[in-house]
Coordinates of C-alpha atoms and ligand atoms in Angstrom, one line a residue:
X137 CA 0.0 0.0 0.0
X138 CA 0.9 3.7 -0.5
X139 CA 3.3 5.3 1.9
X140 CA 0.7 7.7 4.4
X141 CA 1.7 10.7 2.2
X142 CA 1.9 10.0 -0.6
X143 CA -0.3 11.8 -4.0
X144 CA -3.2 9.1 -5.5
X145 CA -4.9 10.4 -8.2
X146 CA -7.9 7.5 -10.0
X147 CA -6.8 6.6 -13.5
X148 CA -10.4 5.7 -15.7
X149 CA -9.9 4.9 -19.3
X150 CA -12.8 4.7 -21.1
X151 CA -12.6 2.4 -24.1
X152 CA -15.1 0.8 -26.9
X153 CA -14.4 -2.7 -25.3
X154 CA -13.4 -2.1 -22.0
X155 CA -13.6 0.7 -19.2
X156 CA -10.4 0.8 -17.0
X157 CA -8.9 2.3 -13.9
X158 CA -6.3 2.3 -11.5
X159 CA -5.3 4.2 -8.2
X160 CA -2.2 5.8 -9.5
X161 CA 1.1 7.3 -7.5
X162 CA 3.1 10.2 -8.6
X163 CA 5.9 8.0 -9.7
X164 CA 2.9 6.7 -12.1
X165 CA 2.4 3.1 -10.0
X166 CA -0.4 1.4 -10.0
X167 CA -1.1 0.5 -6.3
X168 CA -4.8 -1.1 -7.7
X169 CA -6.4 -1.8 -10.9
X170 CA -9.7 -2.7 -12.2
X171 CA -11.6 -3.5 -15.4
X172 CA -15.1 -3.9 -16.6
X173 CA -16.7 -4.1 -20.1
X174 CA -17.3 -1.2 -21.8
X175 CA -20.1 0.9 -20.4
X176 CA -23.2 1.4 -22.2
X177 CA -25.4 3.5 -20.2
X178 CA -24.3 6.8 -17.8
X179 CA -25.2 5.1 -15.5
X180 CA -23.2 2.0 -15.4
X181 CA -20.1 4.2 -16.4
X182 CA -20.9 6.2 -12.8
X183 CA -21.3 3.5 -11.0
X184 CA -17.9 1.9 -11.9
X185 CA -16.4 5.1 -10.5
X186 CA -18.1 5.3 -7.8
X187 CA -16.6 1.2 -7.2
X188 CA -13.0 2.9 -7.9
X189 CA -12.8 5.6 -5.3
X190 CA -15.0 3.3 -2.6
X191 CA -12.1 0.3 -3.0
X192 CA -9.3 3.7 -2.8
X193 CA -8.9 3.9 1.2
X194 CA -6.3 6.9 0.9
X195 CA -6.7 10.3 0.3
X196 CA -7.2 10.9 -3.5
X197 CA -6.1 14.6 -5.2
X198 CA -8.7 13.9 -7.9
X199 CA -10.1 11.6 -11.0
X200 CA -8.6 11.9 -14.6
X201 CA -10.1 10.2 -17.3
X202 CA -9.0 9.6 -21.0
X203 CA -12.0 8.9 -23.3
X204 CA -12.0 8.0 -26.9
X205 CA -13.7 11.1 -29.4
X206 CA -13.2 14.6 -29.2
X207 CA -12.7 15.9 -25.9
X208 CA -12.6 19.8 -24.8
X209 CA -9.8 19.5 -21.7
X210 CA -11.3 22.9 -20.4
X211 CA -14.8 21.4 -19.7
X212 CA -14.4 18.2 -19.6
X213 CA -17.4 17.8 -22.3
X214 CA -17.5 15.1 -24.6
X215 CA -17.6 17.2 -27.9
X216 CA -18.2 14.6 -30.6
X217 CA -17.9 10.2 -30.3
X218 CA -19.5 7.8 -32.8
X219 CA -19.7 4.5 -32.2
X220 CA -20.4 2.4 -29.0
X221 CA -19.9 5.4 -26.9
X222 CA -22.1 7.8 -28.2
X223 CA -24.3 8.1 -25.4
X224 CA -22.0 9.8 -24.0
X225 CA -21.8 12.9 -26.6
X226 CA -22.6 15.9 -25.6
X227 CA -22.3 14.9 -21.4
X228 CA -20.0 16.8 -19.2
X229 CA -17.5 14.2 -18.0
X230 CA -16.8 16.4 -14.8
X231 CA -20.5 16.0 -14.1
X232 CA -21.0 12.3 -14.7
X233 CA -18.2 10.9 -13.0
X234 CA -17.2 13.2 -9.8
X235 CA -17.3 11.1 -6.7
X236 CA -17.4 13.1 -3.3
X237 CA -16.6 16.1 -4.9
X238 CA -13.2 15.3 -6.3
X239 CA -12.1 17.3 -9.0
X240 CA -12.3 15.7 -12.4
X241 CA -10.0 16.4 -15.9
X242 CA -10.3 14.7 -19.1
X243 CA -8.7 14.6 -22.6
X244 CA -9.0 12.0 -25.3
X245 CA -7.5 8.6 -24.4
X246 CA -4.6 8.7 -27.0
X247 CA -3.6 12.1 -25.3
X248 CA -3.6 10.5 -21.8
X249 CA -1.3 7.4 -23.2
X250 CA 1.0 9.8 -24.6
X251 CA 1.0 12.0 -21.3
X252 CA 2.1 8.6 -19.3
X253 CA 5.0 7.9 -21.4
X254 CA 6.2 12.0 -21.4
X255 CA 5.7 11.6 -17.6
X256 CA 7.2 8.2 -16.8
X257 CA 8.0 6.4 -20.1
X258 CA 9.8 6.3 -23.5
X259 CA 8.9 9.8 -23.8
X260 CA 10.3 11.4 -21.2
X261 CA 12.3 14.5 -21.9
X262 CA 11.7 14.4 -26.0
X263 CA 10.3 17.3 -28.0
X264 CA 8.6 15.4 -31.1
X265 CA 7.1 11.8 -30.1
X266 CA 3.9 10.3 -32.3
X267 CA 2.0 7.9 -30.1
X268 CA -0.9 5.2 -31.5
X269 CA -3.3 3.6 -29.6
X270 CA -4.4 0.0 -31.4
X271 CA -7.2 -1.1 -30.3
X272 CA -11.1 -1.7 -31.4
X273 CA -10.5 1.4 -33.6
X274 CA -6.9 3.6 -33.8
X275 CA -6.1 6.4 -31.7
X276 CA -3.8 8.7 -32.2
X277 CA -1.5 11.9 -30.5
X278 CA 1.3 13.7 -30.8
X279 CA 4.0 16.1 -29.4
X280 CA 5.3 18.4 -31.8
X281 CA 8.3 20.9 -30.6
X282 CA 7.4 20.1 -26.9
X283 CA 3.9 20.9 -27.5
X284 CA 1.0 18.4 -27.4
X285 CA -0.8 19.1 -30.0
X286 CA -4.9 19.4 -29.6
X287 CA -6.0 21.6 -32.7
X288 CA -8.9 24.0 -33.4
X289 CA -11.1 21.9 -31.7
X290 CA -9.5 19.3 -30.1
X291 CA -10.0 16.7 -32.8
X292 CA -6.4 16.9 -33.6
X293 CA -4.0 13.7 -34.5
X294 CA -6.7 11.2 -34.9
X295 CA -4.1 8.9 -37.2
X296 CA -6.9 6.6 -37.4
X297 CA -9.2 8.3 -39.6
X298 CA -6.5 9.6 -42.2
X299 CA -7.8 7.7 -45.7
X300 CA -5.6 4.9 -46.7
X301 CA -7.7 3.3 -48.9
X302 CA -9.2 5.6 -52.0
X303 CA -11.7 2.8 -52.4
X304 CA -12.3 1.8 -48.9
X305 CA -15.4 1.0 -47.0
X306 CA -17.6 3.3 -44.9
X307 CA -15.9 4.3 -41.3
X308 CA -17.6 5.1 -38.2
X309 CA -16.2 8.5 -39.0
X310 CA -18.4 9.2 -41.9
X311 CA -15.0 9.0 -44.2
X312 CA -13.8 6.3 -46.7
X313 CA -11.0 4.2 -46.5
X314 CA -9.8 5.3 -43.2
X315 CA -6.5 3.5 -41.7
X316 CA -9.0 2.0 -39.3
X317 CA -10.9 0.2 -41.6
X318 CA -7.8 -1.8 -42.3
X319 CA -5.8 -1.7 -39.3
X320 CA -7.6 -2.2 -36.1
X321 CA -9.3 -5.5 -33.9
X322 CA -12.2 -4.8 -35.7
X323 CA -10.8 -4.8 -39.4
X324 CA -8.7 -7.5 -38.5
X325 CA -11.6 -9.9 -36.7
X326 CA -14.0 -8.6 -40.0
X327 CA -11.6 -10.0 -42.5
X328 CA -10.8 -13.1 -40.6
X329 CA -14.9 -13.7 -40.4
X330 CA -14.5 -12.9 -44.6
X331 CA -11.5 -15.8 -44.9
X332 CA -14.6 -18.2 -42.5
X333 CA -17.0 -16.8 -44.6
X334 CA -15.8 -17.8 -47.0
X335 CA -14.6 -21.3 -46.2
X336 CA -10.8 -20.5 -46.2
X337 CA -8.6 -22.6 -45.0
X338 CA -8.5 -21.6 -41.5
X339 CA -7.7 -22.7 -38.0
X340 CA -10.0 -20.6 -36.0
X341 CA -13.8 -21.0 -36.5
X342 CA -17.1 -18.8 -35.0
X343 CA -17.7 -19.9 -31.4
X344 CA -21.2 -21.7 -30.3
X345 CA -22.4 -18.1 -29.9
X346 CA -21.9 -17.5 -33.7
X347 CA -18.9 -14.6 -32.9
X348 CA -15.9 -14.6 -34.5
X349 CA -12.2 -14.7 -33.3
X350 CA -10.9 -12.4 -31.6
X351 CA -7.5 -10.2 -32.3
X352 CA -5.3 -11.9 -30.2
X353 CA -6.4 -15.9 -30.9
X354 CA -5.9 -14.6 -34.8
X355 CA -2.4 -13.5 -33.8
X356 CA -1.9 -16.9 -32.5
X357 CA -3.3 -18.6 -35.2
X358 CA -1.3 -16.9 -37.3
X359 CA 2.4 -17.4 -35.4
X360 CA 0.8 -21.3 -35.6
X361 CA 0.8 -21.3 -39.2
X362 CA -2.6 -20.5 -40.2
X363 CA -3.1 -19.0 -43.7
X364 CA -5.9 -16.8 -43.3
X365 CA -4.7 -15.4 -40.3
X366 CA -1.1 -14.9 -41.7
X367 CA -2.9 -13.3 -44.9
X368 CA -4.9 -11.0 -42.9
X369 CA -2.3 -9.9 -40.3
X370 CA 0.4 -9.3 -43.6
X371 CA -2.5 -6.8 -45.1
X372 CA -3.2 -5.4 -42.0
X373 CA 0.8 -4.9 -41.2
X374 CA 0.9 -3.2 -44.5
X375 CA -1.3 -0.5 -44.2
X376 CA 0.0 0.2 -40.4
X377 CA 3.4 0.7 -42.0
X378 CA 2.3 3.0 -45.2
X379 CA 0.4 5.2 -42.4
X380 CA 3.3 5.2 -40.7
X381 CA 5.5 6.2 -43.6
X382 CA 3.2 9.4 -43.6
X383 CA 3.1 10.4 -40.0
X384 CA 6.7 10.1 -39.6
X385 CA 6.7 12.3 -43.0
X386 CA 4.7 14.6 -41.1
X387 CA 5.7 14.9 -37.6
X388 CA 9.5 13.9 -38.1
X389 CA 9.4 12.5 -34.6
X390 CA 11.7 11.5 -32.4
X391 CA 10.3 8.3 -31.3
X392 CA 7.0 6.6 -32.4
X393 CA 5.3 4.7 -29.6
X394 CA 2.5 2.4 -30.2
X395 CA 0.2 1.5 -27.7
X396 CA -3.6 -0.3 -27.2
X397 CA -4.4 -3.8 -26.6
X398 CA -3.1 -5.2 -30.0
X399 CA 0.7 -3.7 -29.3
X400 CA 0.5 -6.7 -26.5
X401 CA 1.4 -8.9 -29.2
X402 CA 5.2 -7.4 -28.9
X403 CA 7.7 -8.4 -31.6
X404 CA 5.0 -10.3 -34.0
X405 CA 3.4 -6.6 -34.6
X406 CA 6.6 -4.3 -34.3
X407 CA 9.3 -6.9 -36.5
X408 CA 7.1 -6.6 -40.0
X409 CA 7.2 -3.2 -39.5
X410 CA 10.0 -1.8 -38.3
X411 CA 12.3 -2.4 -41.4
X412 CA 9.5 -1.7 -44.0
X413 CA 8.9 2.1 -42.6
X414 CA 12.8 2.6 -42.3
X415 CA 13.4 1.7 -45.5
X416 CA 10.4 4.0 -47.3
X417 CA 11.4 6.9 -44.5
X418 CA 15.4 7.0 -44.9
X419 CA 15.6 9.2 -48.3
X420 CA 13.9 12.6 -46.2
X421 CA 14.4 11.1 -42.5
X422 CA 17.9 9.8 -42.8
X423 CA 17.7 7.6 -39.8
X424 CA 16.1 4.8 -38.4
X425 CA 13.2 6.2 -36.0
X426 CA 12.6 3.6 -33.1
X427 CA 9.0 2.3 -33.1
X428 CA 8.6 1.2 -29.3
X429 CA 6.0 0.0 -27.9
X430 CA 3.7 1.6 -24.7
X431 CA 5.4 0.8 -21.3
X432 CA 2.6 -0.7 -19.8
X433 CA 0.2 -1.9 -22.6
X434 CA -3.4 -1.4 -21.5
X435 CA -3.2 0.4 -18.2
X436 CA -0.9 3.4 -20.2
X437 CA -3.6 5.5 -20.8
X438 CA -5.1 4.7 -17.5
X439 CA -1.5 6.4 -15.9
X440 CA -1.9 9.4 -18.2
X441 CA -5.4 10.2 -17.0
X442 CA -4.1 10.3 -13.7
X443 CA -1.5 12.0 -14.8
X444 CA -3.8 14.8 -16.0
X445 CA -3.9 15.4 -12.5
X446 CA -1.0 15.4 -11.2
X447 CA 0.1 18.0 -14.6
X448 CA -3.2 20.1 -13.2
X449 CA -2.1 20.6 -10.1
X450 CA 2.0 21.3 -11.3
X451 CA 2.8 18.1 -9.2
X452 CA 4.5 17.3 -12.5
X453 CA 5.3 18.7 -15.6
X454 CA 6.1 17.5 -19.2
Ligands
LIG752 ZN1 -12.6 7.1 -40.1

């Protein structure tokens, strides 16, 4: 347990699969974490907080959350999020999820991962770092000359809706093509249910509920030696590493850190790619930029939120 003094702020991250938190020290420790699935009501999303900070028995400086979607940081008002987490558009996060009174910031989830590693990880003490979160969809943020960067209204750096594919399919969006639509759980599980659908010749097969594998049995499958999965995760690698080309065109970063639940599966994601984006990078880069991956995958963006705190109240600073 914490030493008597010491600063606890609650982590929450709010994803489309799963809603996380963690009590979290200044040194960005996590002295208790906890998980649900995803909320789909208000309500259910306050009354996991309200679990958090009843199972925290120390004094706690505030709650941070990072939620996916465009987030104003000065309100705390979830500006705009399709998907599975729309009924939360439009609410005041500050509102919804303060527990006895405890203060309450929020930014978009990729901006809290990226704040964890400035703070505590492979960040710390660069300038220009490009951070993306891999997940159900792709998240993305960036520091650019020190700055984080949030644009005109906050919807900056979302690398996961930058078009890919000119004839791509519909994205939740609203655009065509976007990376996510070919790089993400849910491209990835979609075109594995395509190679089933198809009667491939495939390892894997739909469960007795009828739903199809998920990302990280089709990663399996695929070190294993399954065809369709080594077929899908190959296209899938490929378009991660073209919109990588780009952003490190862009941003000229530093460091690239990729984070979300797929960057779990380590070396079998970051090997195809490391080499192919060096080599299409080296003619205007002239280096090798390291890709690394989050420092603690799935609970980084849960150490940023709290981290929001901690930066709010100048207990730290980037
Ligand atoms: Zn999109």
């Amino acid at each position: 347990m914490p030493a008597h003094n010491e600063a606890v702020a609650i982590g929450v991250d709010i994803g489309a699969t799963a809603i996380k938190a963690a009590l979290v020290g200044l040194s960005g420790n996590l002295l208790a974490s906890f998980r649900e699935d995803s909320p789909r009501t208000t309500s259910s999303l306050q009354e996991f907080v309200r679990s958090v900070r009843k199972a925290a028995k120390v004094p706690l400086l505030g709650i941070g959350i990072g939620c996916k979607g465009v987030i104003d940081a000065a309100t705390t008002r979830v500006s705009r999020l399709p998907g599975d987490l729309n009924f939360l558009e439009g609410c005041n996060l500050n509102e919804l999820a303060s527990v006895d009174r405890l203060h309450v910031c929020a930014d978009n989830d990729a901006r809290t991962a990226l704040v964890a590693e400035l703070l505590w990880g492979a960040a710390r003490g660069r300038r220009n770092v490009v951070l993306l979160t891999l997940g159900t969809g792709v998240g993305g943020a960036a520091l650019v000359d020190g700055v984080i960067v949030r644009g005109a209204s906050g919807a900056a750096c979302h690398f996961g809706h930058v078009t890919l594919d000119l004839r791509g399919g519909l994205c939740i969006c609203g655009n065509y093509g976007c990376l996510e639509t070919c790089f993400s759980s849910r491209a990835i599980e979609s075109s594995y249910f395509a190679h089933l659908h198809r009667a491939s010749s495939t390892h894997l097969s739909l469960d007795d509920a009828g739903r199809v594998p998920g990302t990280e049995a089709i990663f399996q499958a695929a070190a294993d030696g399954d065809p369709s999965a080594r077929r899908v995760l190959d296209l899938a690698f490929e378009s991660l590493a073209a919109a990588l080309v780009s952003f490190l065109h862009v941003f000229d970063p530093e460091l690239v850190i990729l984070g979300g639940n797929i960057a779990a599966a380590g070396l079998q994601l970051l090997a195809p790619l490391q080499e192919e984006v060096a080599r299409r990078t080296n003619v205007l880069l002239d280096r090798k930029v390291p890709i690394v991956l989050q420092n603690d995958v799935g609970y980084g963006g849960v150490a940023g939120a709290a981290g929001l705190v901690f930066l709010q109240q100048r207990l730290l600073t980037i």
